[in-house]
mmCIF file of C-alpha atoms in Angstrom:
data_model
loop_
_atom_site.group_PDB
_atom_site.id
_atom_site.type_symbol
_atom_site.label_atom_id
_atom_site.label_comp_id
_atom_site.label_asym_id
_atom_site.label_seq_id
_atom_site.Cartn_x
_atom_site.Cartn_y
_atom_site.Cartn_z
ATOM 1 C CA MET A 31 122.788 139.936 114.878
ATOM 2 C CA THR A 32 121.174 139.066 118.181
ATOM 3 C CA GLY A 33 117.736 139.664 119.549
ATOM 4 C CA SER A 34 114.288 138.499 118.495
ATOM 5 C CA PRO A 35 111.688 140.392 116.500
ATOM 6 C CA ARG A 36 108.946 142.168 118.367
ATOM 7 C CA SER A 37 105.925 139.924 118.575
ATOM 8 C CA CYS A 38 103.349 142.681 118.286
ATOM 9 C CA ARG A 39 103.500 145.990 116.397
ATOM 10 C CA GLY A 40 99.855 147.011 116.520
ATOM 11 C CA GLY A 41 97.912 149.173 118.903
ATOM 12 C CA TRP A 42 100.367 151.976 119.544
ATOM 13 C CA LYS A 43 99.120 154.377 116.881
ATOM 14 C CA THR A 44 95.986 156.288 117.781
ATOM 15 C CA GLY A 45 93.403 157.181 115.176
ATOM 16 C CA ALA A 46 94.307 160.859 115.455
ATOM 17 C CA ARG A 47 97.990 160.137 114.904
ATOM 18 C CA ALA A 48 97.240 157.907 111.930
ATOM 19 C CA SER A 49 95.157 160.703 110.368
ATOM 20 C CA THR A 50 97.927 163.226 110.984
ATOM 21 C CA GLY A 51 100.446 160.848 109.457
ATOM 22 C CA ALA A 52 98.256 160.350 106.407
ATOM 23 C CA LEU A 53 97.935 164.105 105.898
ATOM 24 C CA ALA A 54 101.697 164.580 106.297
ATOM 25 C CA ALA A 55 102.348 161.796 103.783
ATOM 26 C CA LEU A 56 99.930 163.420 101.314
ATOM 27 C CA LEU A 57 101.640 166.806 101.640
ATOM 28 C CA LEU A 58 105.056 165.188 101.288
ATOM 29 C CA THR A 59 103.907 163.488 98.120
ATOM 30 C CA ILE A 60 102.528 166.659 96.540
ATOM 31 C CA ALA A 61 105.195 169.212 97.458
ATOM 32 C CA PRO A 62 108.308 167.777 95.799
ATOM 33 C CA LEU A 63 106.878 166.474 92.500
ATOM 34 C CA SER A 64 108.508 169.172 90.358
ATOM 35 C CA GLY A 65 112.031 168.326 91.521
ATOM 36 C CA GLN A 66 111.759 164.619 92.372
ATOM 37 C CA ALA A 67 114.206 162.227 90.723
ATOM 38 C CA THR A 68 116.398 159.301 91.674
ATOM 39 C CA VAL A 69 120.014 160.081 92.499
ATOM 40 C CA ARG A 70 122.879 157.713 93.201
ATOM 41 C CA ALA A 71 125.654 158.195 95.767
ATOM 42 C CA ASP A 72 128.953 158.068 93.863
ATOM 43 C CA VAL A 73 131.014 157.784 97.072
ATOM 44 C CA GLU A 74 130.393 156.747 100.660
ATOM 45 C CA GLU A 75 128.866 159.884 102.164
ATOM 46 C CA ASN A 76 127.155 161.338 105.230
ATOM 47 C CA PHE A 77 123.357 161.684 105.208
ATOM 48 C CA ARG A 78 122.431 164.592 107.490
ATOM 49 C CA ARG A 79 119.397 166.011 109.254
ATOM 50 C CA GLU A 80 120.024 169.395 107.616
ATOM 51 C CA PRO A 81 122.901 170.880 105.601
ATOM 52 C CA GLN A 82 126.070 170.541 107.718
ATOM 53 C CA GLY A 83 123.847 169.128 110.461
ATOM 54 C CA LEU A 84 123.639 166.003 112.581
ATOM 55 C CA VAL A 85 124.667 162.822 110.743
ATOM 56 C CA LEU A 86 121.718 160.414 110.494
ATOM 57 C CA ALA A 87 123.402 157.724 108.417
ATOM 58 C CA ARG A 88 126.433 156.846 106.329
ATOM 59 C CA VAL A 89 125.272 156.075 102.782
ATOM 60 C CA ASN A 90 127.248 153.515 100.764
ATOM 61 C CA ALA A 91 128.526 154.261 97.276
ATOM 62 C CA GLY A 92 125.935 153.107 94.747
ATOM 63 C CA ALA A 93 122.938 153.646 97.037
ATOM 64 C CA GLU A 94 119.933 155.290 95.383
ATOM 65 C CA LEU A 95 117.841 158.042 96.980
ATOM 66 C CA SER A 96 114.740 159.953 95.901
ATOM 67 C CA ARG A 97 115.587 163.615 95.420
ATOM 68 C CA VAL A 98 113.202 166.057 97.098
ATOM 69 C CA GLY A 99 114.929 169.360 96.388
ATOM 70 C CA VAL A 100 118.209 171.266 96.252
ATOM 71 C CA SER A 101 119.554 174.106 98.403
ATOM 72 C CA GLY A 102 122.928 175.510 97.442
ATOM 73 C CA SER A 103 125.494 172.695 97.484
ATOM 74 C CA TRP A 104 123.134 170.301 99.281
ATOM 75 C CA THR A 105 120.520 167.861 97.985
ATOM 76 C CA GLU A 106 117.469 166.966 100.054
ATOM 77 C CA ALA A 107 116.586 163.321 99.492
ATOM 78 C CA SER A 108 114.627 160.393 100.918
ATOM 79 C CA LEU A 109 116.430 157.186 101.871
ATOM 80 C CA GLU A 110 114.426 153.952 102.049
ATOM 81 C CA GLY A 111 115.206 150.379 102.995
ATOM 82 C CA TRP A 112 114.721 147.519 105.444
ATOM 83 C CA VAL A 113 115.902 147.327 109.065
ATOM 84 C CA TRP A 114 115.946 144.381 111.485
ATOM 85 C CA THR A 115 112.878 145.040 113.639
ATOM 86 C CA ALA A 116 114.587 144.105 116.904
ATOM 87 C CA SER A 117 116.900 147.098 116.421
ATOM 88 C CA LEU A 118 113.992 149.561 116.431
ATOM 89 C CA ARG A 119 111.644 150.945 119.027
ATOM 90 C CA THR A 120 108.464 152.933 118.633
ATOM 91 C CA THR A 121 108.371 156.705 119.163
ATOM 92 C CA ASP A 122 106.158 159.706 118.504
ATOM 93 C CA ARG A 123 108.942 162.279 118.285
ATOM 94 C CA GLU A 124 108.767 164.798 115.436
ATOM 95 C CA GLY A 125 105.934 162.901 113.793
ATOM 96 C CA MET A 126 108.087 159.811 113.228
ATOM 97 C CA ASP A 127 107.192 156.205 114.031
ATOM 98 C CA LEU A 128 110.461 154.503 114.954
ATOM 99 C CA THR A 129 113.962 155.155 116.239
ATOM 100 C CA VAL A 130 117.163 153.105 115.915
ATOM 101 C CA SER A 131 117.661 151.752 119.422
ATOM 102 C CA VAL A 132 120.886 149.715 119.325
ATOM 103 C CA ALA A 133 124.283 151.071 120.343
ATOM 104 C CA GLY A 134 126.473 151.660 117.312
ATOM 105 C CA GLY A 135 123.546 151.930 114.898
ATOM 106 C CA GLU A 136 122.087 149.439 112.441
ATOM 107 C CA ASN A 137 122.298 148.512 108.752
ATOM 108 C CA LEU A 138 119.716 149.719 106.250
ATOM 109 C CA ARG A 139 119.261 147.089 103.531
ATOM 110 C CA ALA A 140 117.776 147.095 100.036
ATOM 111 C CA GLU A 141 115.555 144.168 101.047
ATOM 112 C CA PRO A 142 115.288 141.834 104.065
ATOM 113 C CA SER A 143 118.722 140.204 104.516
ATOM 114 C CA GLY A 144 119.761 141.992 101.304
ATOM 115 C CA ALA A 145 122.579 144.325 100.309
ATOM 116 C CA ILE A 146 123.513 147.060 102.792
ATOM 117 C CA VAL A 147 122.789 150.532 101.385
ATOM 118 C CA ALA A 148 123.549 152.611 104.510
ATOM 119 C CA ARG A 149 124.447 152.484 108.181
ATOM 120 C CA LEU A 150 121.882 154.252 110.362
ATOM 121 C CA GLU A 151 123.121 156.052 113.483
ATOM 122 C CA GLU A 152 121.711 155.191 116.893
ATOM 123 C CA GLY A 153 118.803 157.506 117.685
ATOM 124 C CA THR A 154 117.900 158.228 114.045
ATOM 125 C CA LEU A 155 114.139 158.768 113.691
ATOM 126 C CA LEU A 156 112.356 156.895 110.906
ATOM 127 C CA GLU A 157 108.988 156.678 109.182
ATOM 128 C CA GLU A 158 107.528 153.170 109.014
ATOM 129 C CA LEU A 159 106.292 152.088 105.575
ATOM 130 C CA GLU A 160 105.529 148.377 106.029
ATOM 131 C CA SER A 161 106.638 145.331 107.995
ATOM 132 C CA GLN A 162 107.008 141.587 107.767
ATOM 133 C CA PRO A 163 108.230 139.049 110.316
ATOM 134 C CA GLY A 164 111.594 140.237 111.588
ATOM 135 C CA TRP A 165 111.937 143.217 109.230
ATOM 136 C CA THR A 166 110.534 146.737 108.824
ATOM 137 C CA ARG A 167 110.732 148.954 105.744
ATOM 138 C CA VAL A 168 111.469 152.568 106.682
ATOM 139 C CA ARG A 169 112.086 155.961 105.134
ATOM 140 C CA ARG A 170 113.954 159.073 106.236
ATOM 141 C CA THR A 171 114.364 162.421 104.480
ATOM 142 C CA GLY A 172 117.626 164.290 104.975
ATOM 143 C CA TRP A 173 120.454 166.082 103.185
ATOM 144 C CA ILE A 174 123.522 164.914 101.272
ATOM 145 C CA TRP A 175 126.411 166.901 99.744
ATOM 146 C CA SER A 176 125.402 167.469 96.087
ATOM 147 C CA PRO A 177 128.841 166.802 94.499
ATOM 148 C CA SER A 178 128.619 163.279 95.957
ATOM 149 C CA VAL A 179 125.485 162.274 94.038
ATOM 150 C CA THR A 180 124.645 161.820 90.355
ATOM 151 C CA PRO A 181 121.289 161.404 88.586
ATOM 152 C CA ALA A 182 120.743 157.651 88.465
ATOM 153 C CA GLY A 183 120.691 157.574 84.658
ATOM 154 C CA GLN A 184 124.234 158.912 84.352
ATOM 155 C CA ARG A 185 127.331 156.750 84.223
ATOM 156 C CA ALA A 186 128.816 155.883 87.605
ATOM 157 C CA PRO A 187 132.535 156.256 88.304
ATOM 158 C CA ASP A 188 134.634 153.269 87.270
ATOM 159 C CA PRO A 189 135.174 151.088 90.371
ATOM 160 C CA ALA A 190 138.576 150.085 89.003
ATOM 161 C CA SER A 191 139.709 153.679 89.393
ATOM 162 C CA GLY A 192 139.635 153.342 93.174
ATOM 163 C CA ALA A 193 136.916 155.969 93.674
ATOM 164 C CA GLY A 194 135.624 155.990 97.223
ATOM 165 C CA VAL A 195 138.435 153.781 98.513
ATOM 166 C CA PRO A 196 141.064 155.751 100.474
ATOM 167 C CA SER A 197 144.529 154.250 100.208
ATOM 168 C CA SER A 198 147.605 154.732 102.353
ATOM 169 C CA ALA A 199 150.968 155.477 100.797
ATOM 170 C CA ALA A 200 152.271 152.074 101.866
ATOM 171 C CA SER A 201 149.422 150.143 100.220
ATOM 172 C CA ARG A 202 149.927 152.043 96.973
ATOM 173 C CA GLY A 203 153.658 151.350 96.997
ATOM 174 C CA VAL A 204 154.678 155.006 96.629
ATOM 175 C CA ASP A 205 157.002 157.347 98.479
ATOM 176 C CA PRO A 206 155.717 157.894 102.083
ATOM 177 C CA VAL A 207 156.231 161.666 101.790
ATOM 178 C CA ARG A 208 154.370 162.099 98.509
ATOM 179 C CA ILE A 209 151.273 160.307 97.234
ATOM 180 C CA PHE A 210 150.647 159.999 93.508
ATOM 181 C CA LEU A 211 146.972 159.450 92.765
ATOM 182 C CA ARG A 212 146.199 157.809 89.445
ATOM 183 C CA ALA A 213 142.443 157.610 89.782
ATOM 184 C CA GLY A 214 141.590 160.062 87.038
ATOM 185 C CA GLU A 215 138.592 162.256 87.697
ATOM 186 C CA SER A 216 136.807 160.128 90.271
ATOM 187 C CA THR A 217 138.886 160.128 93.454
ATOM 188 C CA PRO A 218 136.912 161.828 96.280
ATOM 189 C CA ILE A 219 138.563 164.334 98.603
ATOM 190 C CA LEU A 220 136.928 164.510 102.036
ATOM 191 C CA SER A 221 136.767 167.359 104.541
ATOM 192 C CA ALA A 222 137.908 164.978 107.333
ATOM 193 C CA PRO A 223 138.173 161.227 107.961
ATOM 194 C CA ASP A 224 134.648 159.948 107.306
ATOM 195 C CA GLY A 225 133.624 163.571 106.535
ATOM 196 C CA ASP A 226 131.722 165.059 103.615
ATOM 197 C CA THR A 227 133.159 164.973 100.109
ATOM 198 C CA ILE A 228 134.344 168.472 99.206
ATOM 199 C CA GLY A 229 135.588 167.667 95.721
ATOM 200 C CA THR A 230 136.942 165.058 93.338
ATOM 201 C CA SER A 231 140.202 164.970 91.453
ATOM 202 C CA ALA A 232 139.953 165.888 87.766
ATOM 203 C CA VAL A 233 143.453 164.888 86.643
ATOM 204 C CA ASP A 234 146.419 162.912 87.951
ATOM 205 C CA GLY A 235 148.583 164.930 90.309
ATOM 206 C CA ASP A 236 150.895 164.937 93.304
ATOM 207 C CA LEU A 237 149.301 165.195 96.732
ATOM 208 C CA GLU A 238 151.543 166.329 99.595
ATOM 209 C CA VAL A 239 151.051 164.323 102.790
ATOM 210 C CA LEU A 240 150.416 166.564 105.821
ATOM 211 C CA ALA A 241 149.234 164.091 108.467
ATOM 212 C CA ARG A 242 147.997 160.550 108.963
ATOM 213 C CA GLU A 243 145.141 159.215 111.119
ATOM 214 C CA GLY A 244 144.939 155.424 110.895
ATOM 215 C CA SER A 245 144.178 154.550 107.277
ATOM 216 C CA TRP A 246 143.405 158.175 106.412
ATOM 217 C CA VAL A 247 145.958 160.612 105.016
ATOM 218 C CA ARG A 248 145.531 164.378 105.056
ATOM 219 C CA VAL A 249 146.813 165.825 101.799
ATOM 220 C CA ARG A 250 147.271 169.135 100.028
ATOM 221 C CA LEU A 251 146.772 169.726 96.316
ATOM 222 C CA GLU A 252 148.207 172.870 94.781
ATOM 223 C CA GLY A 253 147.208 174.373 91.455
ATOM 224 C CA TRP A 254 146.248 177.532 89.613
ATOM 225 C CA VAL A 255 142.913 179.334 89.205
ATOM 226 C CA TRP A 256 142.182 181.767 86.357
ATOM 227 C CA SER A 257 141.684 185.263 87.856
ATOM 228 C CA PRO A 258 142.460 188.100 85.396
ATOM 229 C CA ALA A 259 143.953 191.261 86.863
ATOM 230 C CA SER A 260 141.706 194.317 87.012
ATOM 231 C CA ASP A 261 142.441 198.043 87.343
ATOM 232 C CA ALA A 262 139.844 198.072 90.084
ATOM 233 C CA GLY A 263 141.846 195.590 92.138
ATOM 234 C CA ASP A 264 140.466 192.492 93.811
ATOM 235 C CA ALA A 265 136.700 192.546 94.199
ATOM 236 C CA GLU A 266 135.082 192.349 97.597
ATOM 237 C CA PRO A 267 133.805 188.868 98.390
ATOM 238 C CA PRO A 268 130.090 188.452 97.653
ATOM 239 C CA SER A 269 127.652 188.207 100.503
ATOM 240 C CA GLY A 270 126.848 184.668 101.502
ATOM 241 C CA ALA A 271 128.648 181.665 102.954
ATOM 242 C CA GLY A 272 131.986 182.652 101.441
ATOM 243 C CA ALA A 273 132.077 186.205 102.808
ATOM 244 C CA THR A 274 133.103 187.215 106.311
ATOM 245 C CA ALA A 275 129.933 188.351 108.054
ATOM 246 C CA ASP A 276 129.688 191.079 110.711
ATOM 247 C CA LEU A 277 127.902 188.750 113.115
ATOM 248 C CA THR A 278 128.125 188.598 116.900
ATOM 249 C CA PRO A 279 127.311 185.764 119.315
ATOM 250 C CA ASP A 280 124.115 187.665 120.146
ATOM 251 C CA ASP A 281 123.094 187.443 116.477
ATOM 252 C CA LEU A 282 123.518 183.669 116.621
ATOM 253 C CA ALA A 283 121.518 183.477 119.859
ATOM 254 C CA ALA A 284 118.558 185.292 118.256
ATOM 255 C CA PRO A 285 115.472 183.314 117.151
ATOM 256 C CA ASP A 286 116.680 183.369 113.538
ATOM 257 C CA GLY A 287 120.269 182.502 114.502
ATOM 258 C CA ALA A 288 120.240 179.209 112.593
ATOM 259 C CA SER A 289 119.883 181.166 109.345
ATOM 260 C CA HIS A 290 123.508 182.300 109.803
ATOM 261 C CA GLU A 291 124.910 178.759 109.860
ATOM 262 C CA GLY A 292 127.547 178.378 107.172
ATOM 263 C CA ARG A 293 128.565 182.066 107.351
ATOM 264 C CA ARG A 294 132.153 183.074 108.081
ATOM 265 C CA VAL A 295 132.986 185.264 111.077
ATOM 266 C CA THR A 296 136.106 186.726 112.691
ATOM 267 C CA TRP A 297 136.064 187.127 116.479
ATOM 268 C CA THR A 298 138.532 187.898 119.256
ATOM 269 C CA VAL A 299 138.334 184.925 121.640
ATOM 270 C CA GLN A 300 139.854 184.406 125.082
ATOM 271 C CA PHE A 301 141.253 180.861 125.104
ATOM 272 C CA ILE A 302 140.246 178.793 128.126
ATOM 273 C CA SER A 303 141.139 175.221 127.220
ATOM 274 C CA LEU A 304 141.478 172.665 124.434
ATOM 275 C CA GLU A 305 138.923 169.882 124.831
ATOM 276 C CA ARG A 306 137.933 166.617 123.153
ATOM 277 C CA ALA A 307 134.239 166.062 122.421
ATOM 278 C CA GLU A 308 132.472 163.288 124.307
ATOM 279 C CA ALA A 309 129.807 161.190 122.603
ATOM 280 C CA VAL A 310 127.057 163.244 124.265
ATOM 281 C CA ARG A 311 128.131 166.312 122.252
ATOM 282 C CA THR A 312 126.253 165.339 119.116
ATOM 283 C CA ASP A 313 127.253 168.490 117.213
ATOM 284 C CA PHE A 314 130.826 167.105 117.058
ATOM 285 C CA TYR A 315 132.205 163.735 116.103
ATOM 286 C CA GLU A 316 133.381 161.816 119.174
ATOM 287 C CA GLY A 317 136.910 162.820 120.135
ATOM 288 C CA GLU A 318 136.943 165.900 117.887
ATOM 289 C CA PRO A 319 139.236 168.594 119.352
ATOM 290 C CA PHE A 320 137.700 171.991 120.060
ATOM 291 C CA ILE A 321 138.665 175.232 121.758
ATOM 292 C CA LEU A 322 136.561 176.378 124.698
ATOM 293 C CA GLY A 323 136.735 180.152 124.864
ATOM 294 C CA ARG A 324 134.896 183.402 125.456
ATOM 295 C CA ALA A 325 134.029 185.600 122.506
ATOM 296 C CA GLY A 326 135.235 189.172 123.037
ATOM 297 C CA GLY A 327 137.184 188.437 126.200
ATOM 298 C CA ALA A 328 136.764 187.380 129.830
ATOM 299 C CA GLU A 329 133.187 188.666 130.195
ATOM 300 C CA GLY A 330 131.921 187.472 126.819
ATOM 301 C CA PRO A 331 129.704 184.484 126.016
ATOM 302 C CA PHE A 332 131.206 181.030 125.667
ATOM 303 C CA VAL A 333 132.053 179.761 122.185
ATOM 304 C CA TYR A 334 133.327 176.427 120.851
ATOM 305 C CA VAL A 335 135.819 176.374 117.973
ATOM 306 C CA ALA A 336 136.305 172.980 116.269
ATOM 307 C CA VAL A 337 139.978 172.488 115.391
ATOM 308 C CA PRO A 338 141.011 170.621 112.197
ATOM 309 C CA PRO A 339 144.050 168.286 112.325
ATOM 310 C CA ASP A 340 146.390 170.687 110.505
ATOM 311 C CA ARG A 341 145.857 173.415 113.157
ATOM 312 C CA LEU A 342 145.870 171.173 116.210
ATOM 313 C CA SER A 343 149.543 171.799 117.044
ATOM 314 C CA THR A 344 148.888 175.559 117.108
ATOM 315 C CA ALA A 345 145.876 175.106 119.397
ATOM 316 C CA GLU A 346 147.904 172.855 121.712
ATOM 317 C CA GLY A 347 150.429 175.682 122.147
ATOM 318 C CA LEU A 348 147.872 178.211 123.395
ATOM 319 C CA THR A 349 147.963 179.331 127.031
ATOM 320 C CA PRO A 350 144.896 179.817 129.254
ATOM 321 C CA LEU A 351 143.377 183.340 129.121
ATOM 322 C CA GLU A 352 145.369 184.202 125.976
ATOM 323 C CA LEU A 353 143.468 186.358 123.475
ATOM 324 C CA ILE A 354 143.418 184.994 119.918
ATOM 325 C CA ARG A 355 141.891 186.162 116.665
ATOM 326 C CA VAL A 356 139.716 183.387 115.211
ATOM 327 C CA THR A 357 138.204 183.196 111.739
ATOM 328 C CA GLY A 358 135.703 180.385 111.432
ATOM 329 C CA ARG A 359 132.573 179.180 109.728
ATOM 330 C CA VAL A 360 129.407 178.877 111.826
ATOM 331 C CA ARG A 361 128.699 175.177 112.235
ATOM 332 C CA ARG A 362 125.949 175.645 114.809
ATOM 333 C CA ALA A 363 124.332 178.833 116.023
ATOM 334 C CA SER A 364 123.323 176.997 119.192
ATOM 335 C CA SER A 365 124.731 173.618 120.221
ATOM 336 C CA ALA A 366 122.254 170.944 121.267
ATOM 337 C CA LEU A 367 123.782 170.354 124.707
ATOM 338 C CA THR A 368 124.664 173.869 125.937
ATOM 339 C CA ALA A 369 123.182 176.320 123.363
ATOM 340 C CA THR A 370 126.741 177.547 122.676
ATOM 341 C CA PRO A 371 127.730 178.683 119.159
ATOM 342 C CA ILE A 372 130.173 176.404 117.328
ATOM 343 C CA LEU A 373 132.673 177.577 114.712
ATOM 344 C CA ASP A 374 134.791 175.488 112.354
ATOM 345 C CA LEU A 375 138.284 176.977 112.568
ATOM 346 C CA LEU A 376 139.626 178.455 109.322
ATOM 347 C CA ALA A 377 142.424 180.682 110.668
ATOM 348 C CA LEU A 378 143.927 181.501 114.049
ATOM 349 C CA GLU A 379 146.107 184.515 114.918
ATOM 350 C CA ARG A 380 147.879 184.804 118.239
ATOM 351 C CA GLY A 381 148.633 188.076 119.992
ATOM 352 C CA ALA A 382 145.158 189.564 119.506
ATOM 353 C CA GLY A 383 145.388 191.255 122.878
ATOM 354 C CA GLY A 384 148.665 193.013 122.233
#
């Protein structure tokens, strides 16, 4: 690591700001007492600004966080540790004290020069707790996918099982068309390379290989779910994130549009082009493919549709101005750069205009 520590840290906080910070710290201490506990990350996982939101850090397996609360499948938690002071700069944004200022981010450590517990993203805002020559102890509250954490008192997954360590077919010495996982109940399954953990395997089973990206393999697991037949037929899906909502782009543009994030929608979209996200588009990961289109047709508002790897070949075959039927989950009601809604593609049907 290069760079020298800042020689002076004093003088930049005003008395008013210090008082405000003290009040905020007091409120933060009081509010979460009923639900506060220590949780441990069982796998390497994203630490986000809000559920499904901007990634603030990548937390290592085994890292401990202080739980603040729970919302659905997400756990709000505080992450603390030490950062090399030269990699930080002062700020007053959003009531925070510091921001990670180095390109590529910086390590968060359990103690100065100690074990790495997380990798903080460049631009992540932090609260300063204390400092010593060359090092600053910081804290940040964010959200982590609940299935990826366990109360600290419970038994952690057996490291020998390979939990948290993705393996290619070649390194496991198995058939390149089929992968046979033998990691018992602790192998994580991610939504995308370096994405959130969406589940863990419960038993040994065959995983069909669909695609490969570097050391990552996209797989499919098939099985059976108990669903007794009923004279009434299949029930309508319940309202909530799993149900298709009758939402329009105007609904997402409303002041309460963010409340619809995570809902599923089906829209007719005029395809304009297939793009790759640049680093400045912080609502995507860099290089993520997405459809640029207009919801409802040529005169409708713009919409972005993030395309997963297994549907990329279909998106690449689309022609400009073609109308398609898109079912997706609302990732962002309003993107940070252009205020455009973003959907995560679940299904795509061509010929919507015919």
